[in-house]
CSV table of C-alpha atoms in Angstrom, one decimal:
chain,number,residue,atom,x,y,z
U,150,UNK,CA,-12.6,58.3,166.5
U,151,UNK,CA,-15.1,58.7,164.1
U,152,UNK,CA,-16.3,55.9,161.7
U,153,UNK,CA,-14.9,58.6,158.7
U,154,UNK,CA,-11.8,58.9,160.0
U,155,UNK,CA,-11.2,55.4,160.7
U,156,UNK,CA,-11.7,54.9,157.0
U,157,UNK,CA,-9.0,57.4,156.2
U,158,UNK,CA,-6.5,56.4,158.3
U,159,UNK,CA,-7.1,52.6,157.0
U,160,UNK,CA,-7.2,53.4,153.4
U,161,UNK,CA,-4.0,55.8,153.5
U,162,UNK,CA,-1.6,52.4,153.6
U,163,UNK,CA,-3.4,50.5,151.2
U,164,UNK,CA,-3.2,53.4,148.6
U,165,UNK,CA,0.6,53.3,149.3
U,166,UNK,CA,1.2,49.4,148.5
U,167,UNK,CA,-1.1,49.8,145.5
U,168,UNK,CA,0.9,52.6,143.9
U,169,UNK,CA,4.4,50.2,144.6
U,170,UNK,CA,2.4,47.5,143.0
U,171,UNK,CA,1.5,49.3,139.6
U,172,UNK,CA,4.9,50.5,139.1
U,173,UNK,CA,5.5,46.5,139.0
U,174,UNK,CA,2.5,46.2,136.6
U,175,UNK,CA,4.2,48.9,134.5
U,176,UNK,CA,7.9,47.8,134.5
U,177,UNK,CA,6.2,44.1,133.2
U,178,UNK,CA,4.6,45.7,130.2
U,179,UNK,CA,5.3,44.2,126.8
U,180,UNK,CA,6.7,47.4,125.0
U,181,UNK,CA,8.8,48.1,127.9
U,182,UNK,CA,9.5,45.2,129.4
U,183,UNK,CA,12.4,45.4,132.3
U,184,UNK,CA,10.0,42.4,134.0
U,185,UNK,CA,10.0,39.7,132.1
U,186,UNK,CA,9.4,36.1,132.5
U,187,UNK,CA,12.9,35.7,132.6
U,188,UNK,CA,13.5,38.9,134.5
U,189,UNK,CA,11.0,38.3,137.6
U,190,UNK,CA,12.1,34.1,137.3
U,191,UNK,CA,15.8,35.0,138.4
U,192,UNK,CA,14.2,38.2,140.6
U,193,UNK,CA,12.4,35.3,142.6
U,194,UNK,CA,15.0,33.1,143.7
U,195,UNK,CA,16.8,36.6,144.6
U,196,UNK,CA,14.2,37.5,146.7
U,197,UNK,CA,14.0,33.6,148.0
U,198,UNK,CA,17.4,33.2,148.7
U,199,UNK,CA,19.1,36.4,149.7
U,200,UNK,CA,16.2,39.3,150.6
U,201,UNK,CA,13.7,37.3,152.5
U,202,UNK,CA,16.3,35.9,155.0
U,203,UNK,CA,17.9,39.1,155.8
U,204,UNK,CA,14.6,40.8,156.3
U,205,UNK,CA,13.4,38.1,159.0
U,206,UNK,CA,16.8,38.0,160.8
U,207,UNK,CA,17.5,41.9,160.1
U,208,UNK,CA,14.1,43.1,161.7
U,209,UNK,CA,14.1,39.9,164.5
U,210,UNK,CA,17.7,40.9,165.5
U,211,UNK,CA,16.5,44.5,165.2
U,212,UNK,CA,13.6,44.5,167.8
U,213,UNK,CA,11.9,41.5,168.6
U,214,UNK,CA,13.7,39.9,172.7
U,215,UNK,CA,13.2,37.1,174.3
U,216,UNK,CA,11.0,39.1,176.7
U,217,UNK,CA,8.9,40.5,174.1
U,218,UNK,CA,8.1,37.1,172.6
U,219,UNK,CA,7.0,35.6,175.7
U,220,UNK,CA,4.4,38.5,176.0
U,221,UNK,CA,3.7,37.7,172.2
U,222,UNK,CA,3.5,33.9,172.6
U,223,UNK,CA,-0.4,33.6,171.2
U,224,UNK,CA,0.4,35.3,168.2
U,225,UNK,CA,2.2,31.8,166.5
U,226,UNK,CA,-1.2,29.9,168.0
U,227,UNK,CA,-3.4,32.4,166.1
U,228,UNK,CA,-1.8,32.6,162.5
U,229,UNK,CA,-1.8,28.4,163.1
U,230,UNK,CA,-5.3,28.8,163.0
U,231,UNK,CA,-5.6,30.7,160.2
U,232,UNK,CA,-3.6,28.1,158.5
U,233,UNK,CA,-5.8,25.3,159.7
U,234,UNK,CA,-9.2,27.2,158.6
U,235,UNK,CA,-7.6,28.4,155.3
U,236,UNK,CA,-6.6,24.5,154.8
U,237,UNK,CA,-10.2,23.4,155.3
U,238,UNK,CA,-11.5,25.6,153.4
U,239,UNK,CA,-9.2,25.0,150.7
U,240,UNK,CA,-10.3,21.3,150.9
U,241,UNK,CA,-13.7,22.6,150.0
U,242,UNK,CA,-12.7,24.5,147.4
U,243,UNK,CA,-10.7,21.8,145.5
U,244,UNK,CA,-13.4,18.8,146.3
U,245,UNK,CA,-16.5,21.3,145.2
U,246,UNK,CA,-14.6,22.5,142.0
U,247,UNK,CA,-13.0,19.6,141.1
U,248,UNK,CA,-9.6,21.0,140.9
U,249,UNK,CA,-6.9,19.5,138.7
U,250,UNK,CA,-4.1,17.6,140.6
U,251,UNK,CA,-1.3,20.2,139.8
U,252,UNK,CA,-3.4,23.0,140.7
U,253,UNK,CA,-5.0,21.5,144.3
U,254,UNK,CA,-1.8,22.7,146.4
U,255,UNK,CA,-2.1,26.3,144.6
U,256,UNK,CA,-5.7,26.4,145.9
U,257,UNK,CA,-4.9,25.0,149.4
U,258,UNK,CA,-1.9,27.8,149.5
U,259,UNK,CA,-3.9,30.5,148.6
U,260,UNK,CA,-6.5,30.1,151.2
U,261,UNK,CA,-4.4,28.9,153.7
U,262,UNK,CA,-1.0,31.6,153.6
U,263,UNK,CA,-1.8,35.4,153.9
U,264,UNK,CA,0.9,37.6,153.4
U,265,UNK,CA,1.9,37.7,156.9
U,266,UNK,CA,4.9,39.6,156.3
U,267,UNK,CA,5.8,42.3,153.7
U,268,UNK,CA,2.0,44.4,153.7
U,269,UNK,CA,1.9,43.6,157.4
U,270,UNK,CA,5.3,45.6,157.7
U,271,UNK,CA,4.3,48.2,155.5
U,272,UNK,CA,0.8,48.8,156.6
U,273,UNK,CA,1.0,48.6,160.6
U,274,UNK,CA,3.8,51.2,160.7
U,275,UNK,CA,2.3,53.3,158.1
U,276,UNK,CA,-1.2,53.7,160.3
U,277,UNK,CA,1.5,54.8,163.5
U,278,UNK,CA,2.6,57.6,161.3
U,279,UNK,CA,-0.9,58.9,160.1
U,280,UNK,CA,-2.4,61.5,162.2
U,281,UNK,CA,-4.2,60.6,165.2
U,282,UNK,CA,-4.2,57.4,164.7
U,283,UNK,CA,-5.6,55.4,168.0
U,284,UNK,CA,-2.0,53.3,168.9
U,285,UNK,CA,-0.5,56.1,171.0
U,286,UNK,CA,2.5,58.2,170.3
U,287,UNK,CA,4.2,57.5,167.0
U,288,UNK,CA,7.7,56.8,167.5
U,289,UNK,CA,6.6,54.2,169.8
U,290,UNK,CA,3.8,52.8,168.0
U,291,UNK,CA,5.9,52.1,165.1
U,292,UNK,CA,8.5,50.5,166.9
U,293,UNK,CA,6.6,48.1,168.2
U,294,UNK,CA,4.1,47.8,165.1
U,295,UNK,CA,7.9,46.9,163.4
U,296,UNK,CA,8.8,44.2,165.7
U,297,UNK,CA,5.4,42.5,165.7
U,298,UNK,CA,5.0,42.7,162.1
U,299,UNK,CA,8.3,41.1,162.0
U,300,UNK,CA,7.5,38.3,164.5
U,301,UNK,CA,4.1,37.7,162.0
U,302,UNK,CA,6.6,37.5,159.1
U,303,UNK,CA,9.0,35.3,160.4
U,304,UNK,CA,6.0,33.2,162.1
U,305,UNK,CA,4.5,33.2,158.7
U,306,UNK,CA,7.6,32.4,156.6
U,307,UNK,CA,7.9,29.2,158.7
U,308,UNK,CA,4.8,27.9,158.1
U,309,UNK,CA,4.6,28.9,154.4
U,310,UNK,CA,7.6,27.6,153.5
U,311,UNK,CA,7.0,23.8,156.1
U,312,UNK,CA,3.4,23.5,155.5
U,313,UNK,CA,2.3,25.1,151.8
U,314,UNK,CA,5.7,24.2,150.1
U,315,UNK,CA,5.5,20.8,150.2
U,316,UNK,CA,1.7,20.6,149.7
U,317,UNK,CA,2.1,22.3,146.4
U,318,UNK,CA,5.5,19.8,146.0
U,319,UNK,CA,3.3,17.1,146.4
U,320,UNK,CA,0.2,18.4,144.3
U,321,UNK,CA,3.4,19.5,141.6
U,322,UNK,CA,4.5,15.5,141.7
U,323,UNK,CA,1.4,13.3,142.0
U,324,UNK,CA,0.5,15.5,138.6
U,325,UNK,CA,3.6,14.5,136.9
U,326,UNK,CA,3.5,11.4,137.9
U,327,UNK,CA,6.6,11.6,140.3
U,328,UNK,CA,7.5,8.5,142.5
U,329,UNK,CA,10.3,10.2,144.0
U,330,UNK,CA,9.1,12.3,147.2
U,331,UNK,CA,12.3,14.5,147.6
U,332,UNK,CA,12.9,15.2,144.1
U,333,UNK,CA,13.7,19.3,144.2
U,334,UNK,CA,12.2,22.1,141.8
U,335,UNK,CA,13.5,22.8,138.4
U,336,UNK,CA,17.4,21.0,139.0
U,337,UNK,CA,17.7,19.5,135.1
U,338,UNK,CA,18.4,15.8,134.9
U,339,UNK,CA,22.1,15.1,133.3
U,340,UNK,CA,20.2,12.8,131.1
U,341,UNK,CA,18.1,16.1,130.1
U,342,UNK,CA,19.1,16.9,126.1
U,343,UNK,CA,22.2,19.6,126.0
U,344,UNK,CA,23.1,19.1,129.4
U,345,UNK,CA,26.1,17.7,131.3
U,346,UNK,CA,27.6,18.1,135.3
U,347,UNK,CA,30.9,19.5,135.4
U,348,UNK,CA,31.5,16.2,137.1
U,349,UNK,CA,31.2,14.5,133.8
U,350,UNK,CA,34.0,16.5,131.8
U,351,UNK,CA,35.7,18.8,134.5
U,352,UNK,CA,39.8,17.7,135.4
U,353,UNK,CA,39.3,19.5,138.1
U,354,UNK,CA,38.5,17.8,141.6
U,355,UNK,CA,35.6,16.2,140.3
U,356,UNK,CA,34.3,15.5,143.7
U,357,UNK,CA,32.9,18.9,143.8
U,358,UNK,CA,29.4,20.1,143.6
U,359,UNK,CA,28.0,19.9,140.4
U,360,UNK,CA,27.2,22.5,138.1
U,361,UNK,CA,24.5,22.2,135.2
U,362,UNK,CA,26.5,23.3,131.9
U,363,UNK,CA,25.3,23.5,128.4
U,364,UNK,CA,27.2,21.4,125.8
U,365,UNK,CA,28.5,23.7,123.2
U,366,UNK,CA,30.9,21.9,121.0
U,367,UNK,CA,34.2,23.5,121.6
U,368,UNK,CA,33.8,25.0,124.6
U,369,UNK,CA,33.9,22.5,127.1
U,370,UNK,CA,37.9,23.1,127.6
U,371,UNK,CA,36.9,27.1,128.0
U,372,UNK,CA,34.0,25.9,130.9
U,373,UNK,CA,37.0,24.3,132.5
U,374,UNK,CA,38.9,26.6,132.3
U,375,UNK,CA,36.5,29.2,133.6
U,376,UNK,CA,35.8,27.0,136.2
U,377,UNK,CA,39.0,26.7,137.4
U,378,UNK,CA,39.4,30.3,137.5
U,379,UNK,CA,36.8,31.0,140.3
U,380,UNK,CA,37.4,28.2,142.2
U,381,UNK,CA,41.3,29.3,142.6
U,382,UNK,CA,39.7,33.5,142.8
U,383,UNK,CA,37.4,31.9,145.9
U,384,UNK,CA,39.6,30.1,147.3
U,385,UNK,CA,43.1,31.3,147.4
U,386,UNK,CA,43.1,35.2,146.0
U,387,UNK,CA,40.0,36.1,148.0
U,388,UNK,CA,40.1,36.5,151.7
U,389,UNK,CA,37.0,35.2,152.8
U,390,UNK,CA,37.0,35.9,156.8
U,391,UNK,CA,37.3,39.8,155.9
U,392,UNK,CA,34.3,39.1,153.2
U,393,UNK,CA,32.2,37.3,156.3
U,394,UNK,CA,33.4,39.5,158.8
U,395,UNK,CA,30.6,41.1,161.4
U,396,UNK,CA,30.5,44.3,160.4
U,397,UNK,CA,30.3,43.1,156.9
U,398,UNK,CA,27.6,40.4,157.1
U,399,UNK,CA,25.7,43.6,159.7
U,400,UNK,CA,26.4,45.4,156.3
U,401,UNK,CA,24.4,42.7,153.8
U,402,UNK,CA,21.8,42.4,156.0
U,403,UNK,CA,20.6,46.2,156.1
U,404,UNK,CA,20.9,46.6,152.2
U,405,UNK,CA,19.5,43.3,151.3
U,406,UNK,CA,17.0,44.2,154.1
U,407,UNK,CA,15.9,47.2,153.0
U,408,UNK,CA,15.4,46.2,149.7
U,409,UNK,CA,13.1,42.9,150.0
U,410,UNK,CA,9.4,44.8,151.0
U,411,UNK,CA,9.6,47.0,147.4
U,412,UNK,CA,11.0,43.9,145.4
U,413,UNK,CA,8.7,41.8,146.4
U,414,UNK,CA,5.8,44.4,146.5
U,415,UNK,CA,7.0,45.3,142.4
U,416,UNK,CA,7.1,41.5,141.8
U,417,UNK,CA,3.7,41.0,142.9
U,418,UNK,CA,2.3,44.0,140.3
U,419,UNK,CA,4.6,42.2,137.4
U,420,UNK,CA,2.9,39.1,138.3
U,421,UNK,CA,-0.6,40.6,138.3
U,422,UNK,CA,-0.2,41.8,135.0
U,423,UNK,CA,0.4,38.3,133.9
U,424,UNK,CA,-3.1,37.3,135.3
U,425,UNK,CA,-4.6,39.3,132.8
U,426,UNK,CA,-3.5,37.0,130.1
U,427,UNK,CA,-3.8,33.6,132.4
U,428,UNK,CA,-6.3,30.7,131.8
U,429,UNK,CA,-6.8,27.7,133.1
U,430,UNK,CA,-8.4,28.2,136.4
U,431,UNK,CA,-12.2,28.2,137.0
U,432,UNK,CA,-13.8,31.2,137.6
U,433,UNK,CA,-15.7,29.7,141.0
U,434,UNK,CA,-12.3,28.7,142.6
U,435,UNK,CA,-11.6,32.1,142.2
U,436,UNK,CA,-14.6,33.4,143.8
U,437,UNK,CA,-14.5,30.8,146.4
U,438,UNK,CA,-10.6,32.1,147.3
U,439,UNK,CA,-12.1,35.7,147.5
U,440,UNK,CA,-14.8,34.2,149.7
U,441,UNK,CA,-12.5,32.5,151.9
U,442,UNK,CA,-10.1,35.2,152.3
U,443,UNK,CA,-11.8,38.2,152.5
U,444,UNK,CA,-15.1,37.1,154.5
U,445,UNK,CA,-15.2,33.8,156.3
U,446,UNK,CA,-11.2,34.4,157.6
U,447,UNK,CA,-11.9,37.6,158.9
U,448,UNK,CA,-15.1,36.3,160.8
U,449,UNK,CA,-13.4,33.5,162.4
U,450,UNK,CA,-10.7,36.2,163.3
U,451,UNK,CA,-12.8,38.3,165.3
U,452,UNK,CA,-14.2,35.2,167.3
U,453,UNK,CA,-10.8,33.2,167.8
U,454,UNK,CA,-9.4,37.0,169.1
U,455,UNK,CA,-12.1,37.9,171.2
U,456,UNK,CA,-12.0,34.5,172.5
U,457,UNK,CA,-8.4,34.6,173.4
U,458,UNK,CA,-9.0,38.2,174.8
U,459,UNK,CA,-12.2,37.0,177.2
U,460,UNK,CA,-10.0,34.0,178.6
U,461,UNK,CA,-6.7,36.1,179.3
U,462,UNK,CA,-4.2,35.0,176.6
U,463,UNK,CA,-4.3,38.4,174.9
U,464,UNK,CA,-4.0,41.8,176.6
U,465,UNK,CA,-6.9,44.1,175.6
U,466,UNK,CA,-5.2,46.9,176.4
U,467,UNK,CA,-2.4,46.4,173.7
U,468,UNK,CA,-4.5,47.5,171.2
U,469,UNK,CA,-1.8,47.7,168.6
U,470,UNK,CA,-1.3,43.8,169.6
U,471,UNK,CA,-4.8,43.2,168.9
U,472,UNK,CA,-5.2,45.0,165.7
U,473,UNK,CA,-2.4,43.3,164.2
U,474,UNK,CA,-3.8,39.6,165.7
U,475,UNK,CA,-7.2,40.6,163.9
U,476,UNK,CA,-5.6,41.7,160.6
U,477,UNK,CA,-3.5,38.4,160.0
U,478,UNK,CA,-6.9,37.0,159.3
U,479,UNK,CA,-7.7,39.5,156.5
U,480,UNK,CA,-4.9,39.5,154.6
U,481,UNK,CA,-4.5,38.1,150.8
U,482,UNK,CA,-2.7,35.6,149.8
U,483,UNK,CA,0.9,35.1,150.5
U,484,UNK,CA,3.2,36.9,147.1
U,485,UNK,CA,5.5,33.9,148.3
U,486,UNK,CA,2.9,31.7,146.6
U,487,UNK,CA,4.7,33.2,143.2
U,488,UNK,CA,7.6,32.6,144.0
U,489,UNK,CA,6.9,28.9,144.9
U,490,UNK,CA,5.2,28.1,141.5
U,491,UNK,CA,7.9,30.2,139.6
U,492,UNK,CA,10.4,27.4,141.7
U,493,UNK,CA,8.5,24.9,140.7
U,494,UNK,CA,7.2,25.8,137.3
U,495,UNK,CA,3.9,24.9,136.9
U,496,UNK,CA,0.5,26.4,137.9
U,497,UNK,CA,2.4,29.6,136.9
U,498,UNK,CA,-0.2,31.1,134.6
U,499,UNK,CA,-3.3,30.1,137.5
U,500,UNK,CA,-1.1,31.9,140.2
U,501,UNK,CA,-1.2,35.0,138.6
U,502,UNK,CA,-5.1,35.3,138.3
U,503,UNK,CA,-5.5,34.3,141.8
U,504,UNK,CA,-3.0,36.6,142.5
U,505,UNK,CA,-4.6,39.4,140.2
U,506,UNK,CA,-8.3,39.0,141.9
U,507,UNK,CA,-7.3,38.8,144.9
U,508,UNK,CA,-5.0,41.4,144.9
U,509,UNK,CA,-7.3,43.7,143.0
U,510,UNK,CA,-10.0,42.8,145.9
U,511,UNK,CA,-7.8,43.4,148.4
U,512,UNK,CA,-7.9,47.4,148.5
U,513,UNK,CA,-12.1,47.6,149.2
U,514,UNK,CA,-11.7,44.2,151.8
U,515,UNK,CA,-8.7,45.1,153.3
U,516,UNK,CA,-9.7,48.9,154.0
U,517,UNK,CA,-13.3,47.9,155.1
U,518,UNK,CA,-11.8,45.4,157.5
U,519,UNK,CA,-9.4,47.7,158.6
U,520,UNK,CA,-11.8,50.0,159.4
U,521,UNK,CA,-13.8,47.6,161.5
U,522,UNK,CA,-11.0,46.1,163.2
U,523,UNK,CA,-9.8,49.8,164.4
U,524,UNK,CA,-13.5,50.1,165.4
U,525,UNK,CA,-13.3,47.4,167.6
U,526,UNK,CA,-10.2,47.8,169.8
U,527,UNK,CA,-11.4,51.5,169.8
């Protein structure tokens, strides 16, 4: 293929995420505002807690064997190492810059996590539909550019949520001070002003999990009573095997499937709005996560790839395979990274310009690198 086309067919995808992305930046805008803080806050744990699971098991269940993932087995070995180099460099970053305490796991994540996942699943498939495009025919192409984009996302999930979580959990603590290791993300103290457990006032079973409740005066018998009210609704009117049935839970897992890639895609333009009012973050950490991502990644890509091809652990025939292996090293950071410092509330502001530079980079790197990477297994 020519050197034109290749740019064509690499660009065609990237236009398609971006115009997903600025109906995100446009939702979040003050005068119309359907994105809020609030808004994209409770969107996140949404996306955390419902639509990211069902779209690793959904697509896993959905095409990725036993078989398959024995073929695949370097693929987990090479996102490790983009891991490891994005950690180093990271390191670099945060020791060169002087990076505050709370911020130095934000850095670390950025360079470190690439959105393994949600572009890879829309961008892969999207280059098996676009006329000839080099993967062979496209029905075929994009079923098995789905399943190994959703091996990279579940790969990638892993490690984000193992590795970078707790390094920015850590970074979050040692800059408040913390002294408690396994103290969890934005759960209110009961000693916290206006705040009591249902343990504390509730006649009902108090043994049961507690639930963070505002003290309004004359209400607390109506919180009971409320209370009461759903647990006897889940518990005795509500016939929870037919809820959890198969076909059912088959059921949740399409919708909620099918709806995490835009969410999270929209969610990433609200938050890049946000970076063009953030402050607080250099403008050379910036430029030095740009650097990282979009040049020095990549580079080490091709040679860690071409390495793995020339001593037999990759097939260069499965040029599809290949591309994909190449791309994990060229992709910006992980829009999880939001969600983590929206869990954890701070380093909120920072995220969203890293998130907004490197985002708004990541059309001219992502095409050009595209473009070479097609070149190559071509």
């Amino acid at each position: 293929m020519a050197l034109l086309d290749l740019f064509v067919l690499a660009s065609l995808p990237v236009v398609k995420v971006l115009l997903i992305t600025a109906i995100g930046s446009v939702l979040a805008l003050e005068c119309i505002d359907i994105l809020g803080e609030n808004a994209r806050h409770h969107l996140n744990k949404v996306l955390f807690y419902v639509f990211n699971p069902s779209l690793v098991a959904g697509n896993l269940v959905k095409t990725v064997t036993f078989e398959s993932f024995i073929t695949l087995w370097f693929m987990p070995v090479n996102i490790l190492m983009t891991f490891i180099i994005g950690s180093v460099l990271g390191c670099i970053i945060v020791k060169a810059a002087g990076v505050r305490n709370n911020l130095k796991g934000l850095v670390i994540g950025a360079c470190s996590a690439g959105n393994l996942g949600g572009m890879l699943i829309i961008l892969v498939p999207a280059m098996c539909k676009e006329k000839g495009n080099p993967f062979g025919e496209t029905h075929v192409c994009e079923t098995y550019a789905l399943s190994y984009a959703s091996l990279s996302l579940a790969i990638g999930a892993i490690y984000l949520w193992l590795y970078v979580y707790n390094i920015v959990r850590v970074s979050v603590g040692e800059a408040a001070g913390e002294t408690d290791a396994d103290k969890e993300p934005l759960i209110p103290s009961t000693a916290d002003h206006g705040l009591i457990t249902s343990e504390e006032y509730n006649p009902v079973n108090s043994s049961s999990t507690s639930l963070m409740i505002p003290i309004v005066p004359g209400q607390i018998s109506l919180a009971s009573r409320v209370i009461h009210f759903l647990r006897t609704l889940l518990l005795e009117k509500i016939n929870i095997k037919a809820v959890f049935a198969p076909s059912t839970i088959a059921a949740y897992l399409v919708i909620h499937r099918d709806a995490a890639i835009p969410t999270v895609t929209i969610i990433v333009g609200a938050n890049l709005l946000q970076g063009l009012k953030g402050t607080g973050i250099q403008r050379r950490v910036v430029i030095g996560i740009v650097i990282a991502r979009y040049i020095i990644l990549p580079l080490s890509g091709i040679l860690i790839v071409n390495g793995a091809i020339q001593v037999g652990f990759v097939p260069p025939n499965n040029k599809l395979f290949v591309f994909l292996l190449l791309l994990q090293h060229a992709m910006p950071p992980a829009m999880n990274l939001g969600t983590m410092m929206q869990l954890f509330g701070a380093g909120k502001s920072e995220c969203s310009v890293i998130m907004l530079w490197t985002y708004a980079s990541a059309p001219v790197f992502l095409t050009l690198w595209s473009t070479i990477f097609l070149w190559i297994v071509t």
